[in-house]
Short mmCIF file of N, CA and C in Angstrom, two decimals:
data_model
loop_
_atom_site.label_atom_id
_atom_site.label_comp_id
_atom_site.label_asym_id
_atom_site.label_seq_id
_atom_site.Cartn_x
_atom_site.Cartn_y
_atom_site.Cartn_z
N LEU A 1 0.82 -1.21 0.00
CA LEU A 1 0.00 0.00 0.00
C LEU A 1 0.85 1.26 0.00
N ARG A 2 1.91 1.27 0.79
CA ARG A 2 2.73 2.47 0.86
C ARG A 2 3.41 2.75 -0.46
N ARG A 3 3.78 1.70 -1.19
CA ARG A 3 4.40 1.91 -2.51
C ARG A 3 3.38 2.38 -3.53
N ALA A 4 2.11 2.04 -3.31
CA ALA A 4 1.08 2.32 -4.30
C ALA A 4 0.45 3.69 -4.14
N THR A 5 0.53 4.28 -2.94
CA THR A 5 -0.18 5.53 -2.71
C THR A 5 0.50 6.37 -1.63
N GLN A 6 0.27 7.67 -1.70
CA GLN A 6 0.74 8.57 -0.66
C GLN A 6 -0.38 8.95 0.31
N VAL A 7 -1.56 8.35 0.12
CA VAL A 7 -2.67 8.59 1.03
C VAL A 7 -2.29 8.06 2.41
N PRO A 8 -2.60 8.79 3.48
CA PRO A 8 -2.28 8.30 4.83
C PRO A 8 -2.90 6.92 5.09
N ILE A 9 -2.14 6.05 5.71
CA ILE A 9 -2.59 4.69 6.02
C ILE A 9 -2.75 4.56 7.52
N SER A 10 -3.89 4.02 7.94
CA SER A 10 -4.17 3.81 9.35
C SER A 10 -4.11 2.32 9.67
N ILE A 11 -3.44 1.96 10.76
CA ILE A 11 -3.41 0.58 11.22
C ILE A 11 -4.38 0.44 12.39
N ASP A 12 -5.35 -0.45 12.23
CA ASP A 12 -6.38 -0.67 13.24
C ASP A 12 -5.95 -1.83 14.13
N THR A 13 -5.41 -1.51 15.30
CA THR A 13 -4.94 -2.53 16.23
C THR A 13 -4.84 -1.96 17.63
N TYR A 14 -4.98 -2.83 18.64
CA TYR A 14 -4.71 -2.41 20.01
C TYR A 14 -3.43 -3.06 20.54
N LYS A 15 -2.65 -3.68 19.64
CA LYS A 15 -1.41 -4.33 20.02
C LYS A 15 -0.22 -3.50 19.56
N ALA A 16 0.63 -3.13 20.49
CA ALA A 16 1.76 -2.26 20.17
C ALA A 16 2.72 -2.91 19.17
N GLN A 17 2.94 -4.20 19.28
CA GLN A 17 3.86 -4.86 18.35
C GLN A 17 3.34 -4.79 16.92
N VAL A 18 2.05 -5.01 16.77
CA VAL A 18 1.44 -4.92 15.43
C VAL A 18 1.55 -3.49 14.90
N ALA A 19 1.24 -2.53 15.75
CA ALA A 19 1.33 -1.12 15.34
C ALA A 19 2.76 -0.76 14.95
N ARG A 20 3.73 -1.22 15.73
CA ARG A 20 5.13 -0.91 15.46
C ARG A 20 5.55 -1.44 14.08
N GLU A 21 5.20 -2.67 13.80
CA GLU A 21 5.55 -3.27 12.50
C GLU A 21 4.86 -2.54 11.36
N ALA A 22 3.60 -2.16 11.58
CA ALA A 22 2.87 -1.44 10.54
C ALA A 22 3.49 -0.08 10.27
N LEU A 23 3.92 0.60 11.32
CA LEU A 23 4.58 1.90 11.13
C LEU A 23 5.87 1.74 10.35
N ILE A 24 6.60 0.68 10.63
CA ILE A 24 7.84 0.41 9.89
C ILE A 24 7.54 0.22 8.41
N GLN A 25 6.41 -0.42 8.12
CA GLN A 25 6.04 -0.70 6.73
C GLN A 25 5.36 0.50 6.05
N GLY A 26 5.19 1.60 6.77
CA GLY A 26 4.68 2.80 6.13
C GLY A 26 3.36 3.34 6.63
N ALA A 27 2.76 2.70 7.65
CA ALA A 27 1.52 3.24 8.20
C ALA A 27 1.78 4.60 8.85
N ASP A 28 0.75 5.44 8.89
CA ASP A 28 0.89 6.80 9.39
C ASP A 28 0.12 7.08 10.67
N ILE A 29 -0.93 6.28 10.92
CA ILE A 29 -1.87 6.54 12.01
C ILE A 29 -2.13 5.25 12.76
N ILE A 30 -2.22 5.33 14.08
CA ILE A 30 -2.63 4.19 14.90
C ILE A 30 -4.09 4.39 15.29
N ASN A 31 -4.92 3.42 14.97
CA ASN A 31 -6.34 3.46 15.35
C ASN A 31 -6.55 2.38 16.41
N ASP A 32 -6.67 2.79 17.65
CA ASP A 32 -6.74 1.85 18.77
C ASP A 32 -8.15 1.84 19.37
N ILE A 33 -8.89 0.73 19.14
CA ILE A 33 -10.26 0.65 19.64
C ILE A 33 -10.32 0.59 21.16
N SER A 34 -9.18 0.35 21.81
CA SER A 34 -9.16 0.30 23.27
C SER A 34 -8.78 1.65 23.88
N ALA A 35 -8.49 2.63 23.05
CA ALA A 35 -8.06 3.95 23.54
C ALA A 35 -6.85 3.84 24.46
N LEU A 36 -5.88 3.00 24.05
CA LEU A 36 -4.61 2.81 24.75
C LEU A 36 -4.77 2.07 26.08
N ARG A 37 -5.81 1.25 26.22
CA ARG A 37 -6.05 0.55 27.49
C ARG A 37 -5.54 -0.89 27.48
N PHE A 38 -5.51 -1.56 26.33
CA PHE A 38 -5.27 -3.00 26.31
C PHE A 38 -3.79 -3.39 26.25
N ASP A 39 -2.94 -2.48 25.81
CA ASP A 39 -1.51 -2.78 25.71
C ASP A 39 -0.75 -1.60 26.31
N ALA A 40 -0.06 -1.87 27.40
CA ALA A 40 0.63 -0.80 28.13
C ALA A 40 1.71 -0.11 27.30
N ALA A 41 2.18 -0.76 26.25
CA ALA A 41 3.25 -0.19 25.43
C ALA A 41 2.74 0.73 24.33
N MET A 42 1.42 0.73 24.09
CA MET A 42 0.90 1.46 22.93
C MET A 42 1.06 2.97 23.07
N ALA A 43 0.77 3.51 24.23
CA ALA A 43 0.88 4.97 24.41
C ALA A 43 2.31 5.44 24.19
N GLY A 44 3.25 4.71 24.75
CA GLY A 44 4.65 5.07 24.57
C GLY A 44 5.09 4.99 23.13
N LEU A 45 4.58 4.01 22.41
CA LEU A 45 4.91 3.87 20.99
C LEU A 45 4.40 5.07 20.20
N ALA A 46 3.14 5.43 20.43
CA ALA A 46 2.55 6.57 19.71
C ALA A 46 3.32 7.84 20.02
N ALA A 47 3.71 8.00 21.29
CA ALA A 47 4.45 9.20 21.69
C ALA A 47 5.83 9.23 21.05
N ALA A 48 6.52 8.09 21.08
CA ALA A 48 7.88 8.03 20.55
C ALA A 48 7.91 8.22 19.04
N GLU A 49 6.92 7.66 18.36
CA GLU A 49 6.90 7.74 16.89
C GLU A 49 6.26 9.03 16.40
N LYS A 50 5.64 9.77 17.31
CA LYS A 50 5.01 11.05 16.96
C LYS A 50 4.02 10.91 15.81
N VAL A 51 3.13 9.90 15.94
CA VAL A 51 2.12 9.67 14.91
C VAL A 51 0.74 9.94 15.50
N PRO A 52 -0.21 10.31 14.66
CA PRO A 52 -1.58 10.48 15.16
C PRO A 52 -2.13 9.17 15.70
N VAL A 53 -2.96 9.28 16.73
CA VAL A 53 -3.59 8.10 17.31
C VAL A 53 -5.07 8.37 17.51
N VAL A 54 -5.89 7.40 17.13
CA VAL A 54 -7.34 7.48 17.31
C VAL A 54 -7.70 6.77 18.61
N LEU A 55 -8.37 7.50 19.50
CA LEU A 55 -8.82 6.94 20.76
C LEU A 55 -10.32 6.69 20.67
N MET A 56 -10.73 5.43 20.73
CA MET A 56 -12.14 5.08 20.54
C MET A 56 -12.77 4.61 21.83
N HIS A 57 -14.03 4.94 22.02
CA HIS A 57 -14.78 4.43 23.16
C HIS A 57 -15.32 3.04 22.85
N MET A 58 -15.15 2.14 23.82
CA MET A 58 -15.75 0.81 23.72
C MET A 58 -16.07 0.33 25.13
N ARG A 59 -17.26 -0.16 25.31
CA ARG A 59 -17.65 -0.75 26.60
C ARG A 59 -17.21 -2.21 26.59
N GLY A 60 -16.38 -2.60 27.56
CA GLY A 60 -15.93 -3.99 27.65
C GLY A 60 -14.85 -4.31 26.64
N THR A 61 -14.91 -5.50 26.07
CA THR A 61 -13.95 -5.97 25.07
C THR A 61 -14.70 -6.34 23.81
N PRO A 62 -14.00 -6.55 22.69
CA PRO A 62 -14.72 -6.97 21.48
C PRO A 62 -15.59 -8.21 21.69
N ARG A 63 -15.17 -9.09 22.60
CA ARG A 63 -15.93 -10.32 22.85
C ARG A 63 -17.19 -10.06 23.69
N THR A 64 -17.10 -9.06 24.59
CA THR A 64 -18.20 -8.85 25.53
C THR A 64 -19.00 -7.57 25.30
N MET A 65 -18.56 -6.73 24.38
CA MET A 65 -19.10 -5.37 24.30
C MET A 65 -20.60 -5.30 24.02
N GLN A 66 -21.14 -6.30 23.32
CA GLN A 66 -22.57 -6.23 22.98
C GLN A 66 -23.44 -7.02 23.96
N THR A 67 -22.87 -7.40 25.09
CA THR A 67 -23.65 -8.12 26.10
C THR A 67 -24.40 -7.13 26.97
N GLU A 68 -25.64 -6.86 26.60
CA GLU A 68 -26.52 -5.94 27.33
C GLU A 68 -25.84 -4.62 27.71
N PRO A 69 -25.38 -3.86 26.72
CA PRO A 69 -24.76 -2.56 27.05
C PRO A 69 -25.77 -1.60 27.66
N ARG A 70 -25.36 -0.96 28.77
CA ARG A 70 -26.26 -0.04 29.46
C ARG A 70 -25.51 1.24 29.84
N TYR A 71 -26.22 2.35 29.75
CA TYR A 71 -25.68 3.65 30.14
C TYR A 71 -26.80 4.43 30.82
N ASN A 72 -26.42 5.26 31.77
CA ASN A 72 -27.40 6.20 32.33
C ASN A 72 -27.55 7.40 31.39
N ASP A 73 -26.45 7.82 30.79
CA ASP A 73 -26.44 8.94 29.84
C ASP A 73 -25.30 8.67 28.87
N VAL A 74 -25.61 8.05 27.75
CA VAL A 74 -24.56 7.57 26.85
C VAL A 74 -23.69 8.70 26.33
N LEU A 75 -24.26 9.84 26.02
CA LEU A 75 -23.47 10.96 25.52
C LEU A 75 -22.47 11.44 26.57
N ARG A 76 -22.95 11.65 27.78
CA ARG A 76 -22.08 12.15 28.84
C ARG A 76 -21.00 11.12 29.18
N GLU A 77 -21.40 9.86 29.29
CA GLU A 77 -20.44 8.84 29.69
C GLU A 77 -19.35 8.62 28.65
N VAL A 78 -19.73 8.65 27.38
CA VAL A 78 -18.72 8.50 26.32
C VAL A 78 -17.80 9.72 26.30
N ALA A 79 -18.36 10.91 26.46
CA ALA A 79 -17.55 12.13 26.46
C ALA A 79 -16.57 12.13 27.63
N VAL A 80 -17.02 11.72 28.80
CA VAL A 80 -16.14 11.66 29.97
C VAL A 80 -15.02 10.66 29.74
N PHE A 81 -15.37 9.48 29.22
CA PHE A 81 -14.36 8.46 28.92
C PHE A 81 -13.30 9.00 27.96
N LEU A 82 -13.74 9.64 26.88
CA LEU A 82 -12.80 10.14 25.89
C LEU A 82 -11.93 11.26 26.46
N ALA A 83 -12.52 12.11 27.28
CA ALA A 83 -11.72 13.16 27.92
C ALA A 83 -10.63 12.56 28.80
N GLU A 84 -10.98 11.52 29.53
CA GLU A 84 -9.99 10.84 30.38
C GLU A 84 -8.89 10.19 29.55
N ARG A 85 -9.25 9.60 28.43
CA ARG A 85 -8.26 8.94 27.59
C ARG A 85 -7.36 9.95 26.88
N VAL A 86 -7.92 11.10 26.51
CA VAL A 86 -7.10 12.17 25.94
C VAL A 86 -6.07 12.62 26.96
N GLN A 87 -6.51 12.83 28.20
CA GLN A 87 -5.59 13.24 29.25
C GLN A 87 -4.50 12.19 29.47
N PHE A 88 -4.90 10.92 29.48
CA PHE A 88 -3.94 9.83 29.65
C PHE A 88 -2.90 9.86 28.54
N ALA A 89 -3.36 10.02 27.30
CA ALA A 89 -2.44 10.03 26.17
C ALA A 89 -1.46 11.19 26.26
N VAL A 90 -1.96 12.36 26.61
CA VAL A 90 -1.10 13.54 26.72
C VAL A 90 -0.07 13.32 27.83
N GLU A 91 -0.50 12.79 28.95
CA GLU A 91 0.43 12.54 30.06
C GLU A 91 1.46 11.48 29.69
N ALA A 92 1.12 10.61 28.73
CA ALA A 92 2.06 9.58 28.27
C ALA A 92 3.02 10.13 27.21
N GLY A 93 2.82 11.39 26.81
CA GLY A 93 3.74 12.00 25.86
C GLY A 93 3.22 12.18 24.46
N VAL A 94 1.96 11.79 24.21
CA VAL A 94 1.37 12.00 22.88
C VAL A 94 1.00 13.48 22.74
N ALA A 95 1.42 14.09 21.65
CA ALA A 95 1.11 15.50 21.43
C ALA A 95 -0.40 15.68 21.27
N PRO A 96 -1.00 16.68 21.91
CA PRO A 96 -2.45 16.89 21.79
C PRO A 96 -2.92 16.97 20.34
N GLU A 97 -2.10 17.59 19.49
CA GLU A 97 -2.51 17.73 18.09
C GLU A 97 -2.47 16.40 17.33
N ASP A 98 -1.93 15.36 17.94
CA ASP A 98 -1.90 14.04 17.31
C ASP A 98 -3.03 13.13 17.78
N ILE A 99 -3.96 13.67 18.55
CA ILE A 99 -5.03 12.85 19.11
C ILE A 99 -6.34 13.09 18.36
N ILE A 100 -6.98 12.00 17.98
CA ILE A 100 -8.29 12.00 17.32
C ILE A 100 -9.22 11.18 18.21
N VAL A 101 -10.46 11.60 18.38
CA VAL A 101 -11.39 10.85 19.22
C VAL A 101 -12.52 10.24 18.39
N ASP A 102 -13.00 9.09 18.86
CA ASP A 102 -14.03 8.33 18.15
C ASP A 102 -15.02 7.81 19.19
N PRO A 103 -16.31 8.17 19.08
CA PRO A 103 -17.30 7.71 20.07
C PRO A 103 -17.61 6.22 19.99
N GLY A 104 -17.10 5.53 19.00
CA GLY A 104 -17.25 4.08 18.95
C GLY A 104 -18.64 3.62 18.59
N ILE A 105 -19.17 4.13 17.50
CA ILE A 105 -20.48 3.68 17.04
C ILE A 105 -20.44 2.16 16.85
N GLY A 106 -21.41 1.47 17.47
CA GLY A 106 -21.50 0.02 17.31
C GLY A 106 -20.63 -0.78 18.25
N PHE A 107 -19.81 -0.14 19.07
CA PHE A 107 -18.93 -0.84 19.99
C PHE A 107 -19.49 -0.75 21.41
N GLY A 108 -20.28 -1.73 21.79
CA GLY A 108 -20.89 -1.73 23.11
C GLY A 108 -22.04 -0.76 23.21
N LYS A 109 -22.85 -0.69 22.14
CA LYS A 109 -24.00 0.21 22.13
C LYS A 109 -25.20 -0.49 21.47
N THR A 110 -26.38 -0.12 21.93
CA THR A 110 -27.61 -0.57 21.28
C THR A 110 -27.92 0.35 20.10
N VAL A 111 -28.96 0.02 19.35
CA VAL A 111 -29.39 0.89 18.26
C VAL A 111 -29.67 2.29 18.78
N ASP A 112 -30.42 2.37 19.88
CA ASP A 112 -30.77 3.69 20.44
C ASP A 112 -29.53 4.45 20.90
N HIS A 113 -28.56 3.75 21.50
CA HIS A 113 -27.32 4.42 21.91
C HIS A 113 -26.62 5.03 20.70
N ASN A 114 -26.52 4.26 19.62
CA ASN A 114 -25.84 4.74 18.41
C ASN A 114 -26.56 5.96 17.83
N LEU A 115 -27.87 5.92 17.81
CA LEU A 115 -28.63 7.05 17.28
C LEU A 115 -28.46 8.29 18.16
N THR A 116 -28.42 8.08 19.46
CA THR A 116 -28.21 9.20 20.38
C THR A 116 -26.85 9.83 20.16
N LEU A 117 -25.84 8.99 19.98
CA LEU A 117 -24.49 9.51 19.74
C LEU A 117 -24.43 10.30 18.44
N LEU A 118 -25.01 9.77 17.37
CA LEU A 118 -24.99 10.47 16.09
C LEU A 118 -25.76 11.79 16.17
N ARG A 119 -26.84 11.79 16.92
CA ARG A 119 -27.64 13.00 17.05
C ARG A 119 -26.96 14.03 17.93
N GLY A 120 -26.09 13.59 18.83
CA GLY A 120 -25.49 14.51 19.78
C GLY A 120 -23.99 14.70 19.63
N LEU A 121 -23.48 14.51 18.42
CA LEU A 121 -22.03 14.61 18.20
C LEU A 121 -21.44 15.95 18.63
N SER A 122 -22.24 16.99 18.63
CA SER A 122 -21.71 18.31 18.99
C SER A 122 -21.17 18.33 20.42
N VAL A 123 -21.61 17.40 21.26
CA VAL A 123 -21.10 17.31 22.63
C VAL A 123 -19.59 17.10 22.64
N PHE A 124 -19.09 16.37 21.65
CA PHE A 124 -17.67 16.02 21.64
C PHE A 124 -16.78 17.16 21.18
N ALA A 125 -17.38 18.25 20.71
CA ALA A 125 -16.58 19.42 20.32
C ALA A 125 -15.82 19.97 21.53
N SER A 126 -16.37 19.76 22.73
CA SER A 126 -15.74 20.29 23.93
C SER A 126 -14.38 19.63 24.20
N LEU A 127 -14.12 18.47 23.58
CA LEU A 127 -12.84 17.80 23.76
C LEU A 127 -11.72 18.50 23.00
N GLY A 128 -12.10 19.30 22.02
CA GLY A 128 -11.11 20.07 21.28
C GLY A 128 -10.23 19.25 20.36
N ARG A 129 -10.67 18.06 20.01
CA ARG A 129 -9.88 17.19 19.13
C ARG A 129 -10.71 16.82 17.91
N PRO A 130 -10.06 16.50 16.78
CA PRO A 130 -10.82 16.04 15.61
C PRO A 130 -11.66 14.81 15.97
N LEU A 131 -12.84 14.75 15.38
CA LEU A 131 -13.79 13.68 15.68
C LEU A 131 -13.92 12.73 14.50
N LEU A 132 -13.71 11.45 14.76
CA LEU A 132 -13.87 10.40 13.74
C LEU A 132 -15.14 9.62 14.05
N VAL A 133 -15.93 9.35 13.02
CA VAL A 133 -17.14 8.55 13.19
C VAL A 133 -17.14 7.42 12.17
N GLY A 134 -17.34 6.21 12.65
CA GLY A 134 -17.40 5.04 11.77
C GLY A 134 -18.72 4.34 11.91
N ALA A 135 -19.69 4.68 11.07
CA ALA A 135 -21.02 4.05 11.13
C ALA A 135 -21.30 3.18 9.92
N SER A 136 -20.42 3.21 8.94
CA SER A 136 -20.66 2.53 7.66
C SER A 136 -20.96 1.05 7.84
N ARG A 137 -22.11 0.63 7.31
CA ARG A 137 -22.55 -0.78 7.27
C ARG A 137 -22.72 -1.42 8.64
N LYS A 138 -22.75 -0.62 9.70
CA LYS A 138 -22.84 -1.18 11.05
C LYS A 138 -24.18 -1.90 11.27
N ALA A 139 -24.18 -2.78 12.26
CA ALA A 139 -25.35 -3.62 12.54
C ALA A 139 -26.60 -2.80 12.87
N PHE A 140 -26.42 -1.65 13.52
CA PHE A 140 -27.61 -0.86 13.88
C PHE A 140 -28.33 -0.37 12.63
N LEU A 141 -27.58 -0.12 11.56
CA LEU A 141 -28.22 0.25 10.29
C LEU A 141 -28.99 -0.93 9.73
N GLY A 142 -28.41 -2.12 9.87
CA GLY A 142 -29.10 -3.31 9.41
C GLY A 142 -30.39 -3.55 10.14
N LYS A 143 -30.40 -3.26 11.45
CA LYS A 143 -31.62 -3.44 12.24
C LYS A 143 -32.69 -2.43 11.83
N ILE A 144 -32.26 -1.22 11.54
CA ILE A 144 -33.22 -0.20 11.11
C ILE A 144 -33.80 -0.54 9.75
N LEU A 145 -32.94 -0.97 8.83
CA LEU A 145 -33.34 -1.20 7.45
C LEU A 145 -33.78 -2.62 7.16
N GLY A 146 -33.46 -3.54 8.07
CA GLY A 146 -33.70 -4.95 7.77
C GLY A 146 -32.84 -5.40 6.61
N ALA A 147 -31.56 -5.02 6.63
CA ALA A 147 -30.68 -5.24 5.49
C ALA A 147 -29.36 -5.86 5.93
N GLU A 148 -28.81 -6.71 5.05
CA GLU A 148 -27.50 -7.29 5.27
C GLU A 148 -26.42 -6.23 5.01
N PRO A 149 -25.17 -6.48 5.47
CA PRO A 149 -24.12 -5.46 5.33
C PRO A 149 -23.95 -4.89 3.93
N ASP A 150 -24.01 -5.73 2.90
CA ASP A 150 -23.79 -5.22 1.55
C ASP A 150 -25.02 -4.54 0.97
N GLU A 151 -26.09 -4.42 1.76
CA GLU A 151 -27.30 -3.74 1.33
C GLU A 151 -27.57 -2.48 2.17
N ARG A 152 -26.53 -1.98 2.81
CA ARG A 152 -26.70 -0.86 3.73
C ARG A 152 -26.11 0.45 3.21
N LEU A 153 -25.94 0.57 1.90
CA LEU A 153 -25.33 1.78 1.34
C LEU A 153 -26.12 3.02 1.71
N GLU A 154 -27.44 2.99 1.46
CA GLU A 154 -28.23 4.19 1.72
C GLU A 154 -28.20 4.58 3.20
N GLY A 155 -28.29 3.58 4.06
CA GLY A 155 -28.22 3.87 5.49
C GLY A 155 -26.87 4.41 5.89
N SER A 156 -25.82 3.86 5.29
CA SER A 156 -24.46 4.33 5.59
C SER A 156 -24.27 5.76 5.13
N LEU A 157 -24.82 6.09 3.97
CA LEU A 157 -24.72 7.46 3.47
C LEU A 157 -25.47 8.43 4.38
N ALA A 158 -26.66 8.02 4.84
CA ALA A 158 -27.43 8.87 5.74
C ALA A 158 -26.65 9.11 7.04
N ALA A 159 -26.03 8.05 7.57
CA ALA A 159 -25.27 8.19 8.80
C ALA A 159 -24.04 9.07 8.60
N ALA A 160 -23.38 8.93 7.46
CA ALA A 160 -22.19 9.74 7.17
C ALA A 160 -22.56 11.22 7.05
N VAL A 161 -23.66 11.50 6.38
CA VAL A 161 -24.11 12.89 6.24
C VAL A 161 -24.49 13.46 7.61
N ALA A 162 -25.21 12.66 8.41
CA ALA A 162 -25.57 13.12 9.75
C ALA A 162 -24.33 13.40 10.58
N ALA A 163 -23.31 12.55 10.42
CA ALA A 163 -22.07 12.74 11.17
C ALA A 163 -21.38 14.04 10.78
N VAL A 164 -21.31 14.31 9.49
CA VAL A 164 -20.65 15.53 9.01
C VAL A 164 -21.42 16.77 9.47
N ILE A 165 -22.73 16.73 9.31
CA ILE A 165 -23.54 17.86 9.77
C ILE A 165 -23.38 18.05 11.28
N GLY A 166 -23.19 16.93 11.99
CA GLY A 166 -23.05 16.99 13.44
C GLY A 166 -21.67 17.41 13.91
N GLY A 167 -20.71 17.49 12.99
CA GLY A 167 -19.39 17.98 13.38
C GLY A 167 -18.24 17.02 13.19
N ALA A 168 -18.48 15.85 12.61
CA ALA A 168 -17.38 14.91 12.39
C ALA A 168 -16.38 15.48 11.40
N HIS A 169 -15.10 15.26 11.68
CA HIS A 169 -14.02 15.69 10.79
C HIS A 169 -13.57 14.57 9.87
N ILE A 170 -13.75 13.33 10.32
CA ILE A 170 -13.31 12.14 9.58
C ILE A 170 -14.43 11.11 9.65
N VAL A 171 -14.71 10.45 8.53
CA VAL A 171 -15.65 9.34 8.55
C VAL A 171 -14.96 8.10 7.97
N ARG A 172 -15.18 6.98 8.65
CA ARG A 172 -14.65 5.70 8.16
C ARG A 172 -15.76 5.04 7.35
N VAL A 173 -15.45 4.69 6.10
CA VAL A 173 -16.49 4.19 5.20
C VAL A 173 -15.99 3.02 4.36
N HIS A 174 -16.95 2.30 3.79
CA HIS A 174 -16.64 1.23 2.85
C HIS A 174 -16.81 1.72 1.41
N ASP A 175 -17.89 2.49 1.18
CA ASP A 175 -18.25 2.93 -0.17
C ASP A 175 -17.73 4.35 -0.38
N VAL A 176 -16.45 4.45 -0.74
CA VAL A 176 -15.75 5.73 -0.74
C VAL A 176 -16.34 6.70 -1.76
N LYS A 177 -16.49 6.27 -3.00
CA LYS A 177 -16.96 7.17 -4.04
C LYS A 177 -18.32 7.76 -3.72
N GLU A 178 -19.26 6.89 -3.32
CA GLU A 178 -20.61 7.35 -3.03
C GLU A 178 -20.63 8.25 -1.80
N THR A 179 -19.86 7.89 -0.79
CA THR A 179 -19.83 8.68 0.44
C THR A 179 -19.19 10.04 0.19
N TYR A 180 -18.14 10.06 -0.61
CA TYR A 180 -17.48 11.33 -0.92
C TYR A 180 -18.46 12.32 -1.56
N LYS A 181 -19.27 11.83 -2.49
CA LYS A 181 -20.23 12.72 -3.15
C LYS A 181 -21.28 13.22 -2.16
N ALA A 182 -21.77 12.33 -1.31
CA ALA A 182 -22.77 12.73 -0.33
C ALA A 182 -22.19 13.74 0.65
N ILE A 183 -20.95 13.52 1.05
CA ILE A 183 -20.32 14.41 2.04
C ILE A 183 -19.98 15.76 1.42
N ARG A 184 -19.66 15.80 0.14
CA ARG A 184 -19.42 17.10 -0.50
C ARG A 184 -20.65 17.99 -0.36
N VAL A 185 -21.83 17.39 -0.54
CA VAL A 185 -23.06 18.16 -0.40
C VAL A 185 -23.30 18.52 1.06
N ALA A 186 -23.12 17.55 1.96
CA ALA A 186 -23.33 17.81 3.38
C ALA A 186 -22.38 18.89 3.89
N ASP A 187 -21.13 18.82 3.44
CA ASP A 187 -20.14 19.81 3.88
C ASP A 187 -20.48 21.19 3.34
N ALA A 188 -20.99 21.23 2.12
CA ALA A 188 -21.40 22.52 1.55
C ALA A 188 -22.57 23.11 2.32
N ILE A 189 -23.51 22.23 2.72
CA ILE A 189 -24.64 22.71 3.53
C ILE A 189 -24.14 23.24 4.86
N ARG A 190 -23.22 22.52 5.49
CA ARG A 190 -22.68 22.95 6.79
C ARG A 190 -21.94 24.26 6.65
N ALA A 191 -21.17 24.41 5.56
CA ALA A 191 -20.37 25.62 5.36
C ALA A 191 -21.19 26.77 4.79
N GLY A 192 -22.34 26.43 4.20
CA GLY A 192 -23.16 27.46 3.58
C GLY A 192 -22.57 27.99 2.29
N ALA A 193 -21.74 27.15 1.64
CA ALA A 193 -21.10 27.55 0.39
C ALA A 193 -20.84 26.33 -0.46
N ALA A 194 -20.97 26.50 -1.78
CA ALA A 194 -20.78 25.37 -2.69
C ALA A 194 -19.34 24.90 -2.69
N GLU A 195 -18.40 25.81 -2.57
CA GLU A 195 -16.97 25.45 -2.51
C GLU A 195 -16.60 25.22 -1.07
N SER A 196 -16.93 24.03 -0.56
CA SER A 196 -16.75 23.75 0.85
C SER A 196 -15.38 23.25 1.20
N GLY A 197 -14.61 22.83 0.18
CA GLY A 197 -13.29 22.30 0.46
C GLY A 197 -13.33 20.90 1.04
N ALA A 198 -14.42 20.18 0.81
CA ALA A 198 -14.54 18.80 1.33
C ALA A 198 -13.43 17.94 0.74
N ARG A 199 -12.91 17.07 1.58
CA ARG A 199 -11.84 16.15 1.15
C ARG A 199 -12.29 14.72 1.40
#
């Protein structure tokens, strides 16, 4: 991939050894679904390599996260968690400008939790960090639409547009061409100008 493109490459792992090898091979960003919790060496690696790191909210572990997830206030609890993880990363030596936050759509959340997060993304602006949202083809869209993953394009586009309007800076998607076109329009609406500079 690094030989084929200059587009930034993100390695999705919570294991420092995997991240280290990926960085050697040309990856640019560490995307850690554990927000630096599962591997004690990950924060130090991100700090030493001076690379951007995505801190994502997840209740439990990938194996247990969907076992009756409950929150008293999902927006507040996710925001508090991310604020704590940002502070942890900074104290570990990660530059604040290298931190990206992700509310973890679909990771330890019900359909209603996911919808609440998408509707309330503006809450995360208080963290002062770029916001990444990954809703593409997620199970909650399938439950709403009654559709299998490869039949969730329209739902994924709706979620991506809602995320952008809500303040997301980055969206993780499967259908890049279609999402790019939808987001160009959403970004123009948000900016109030046709030349929105959407990327």
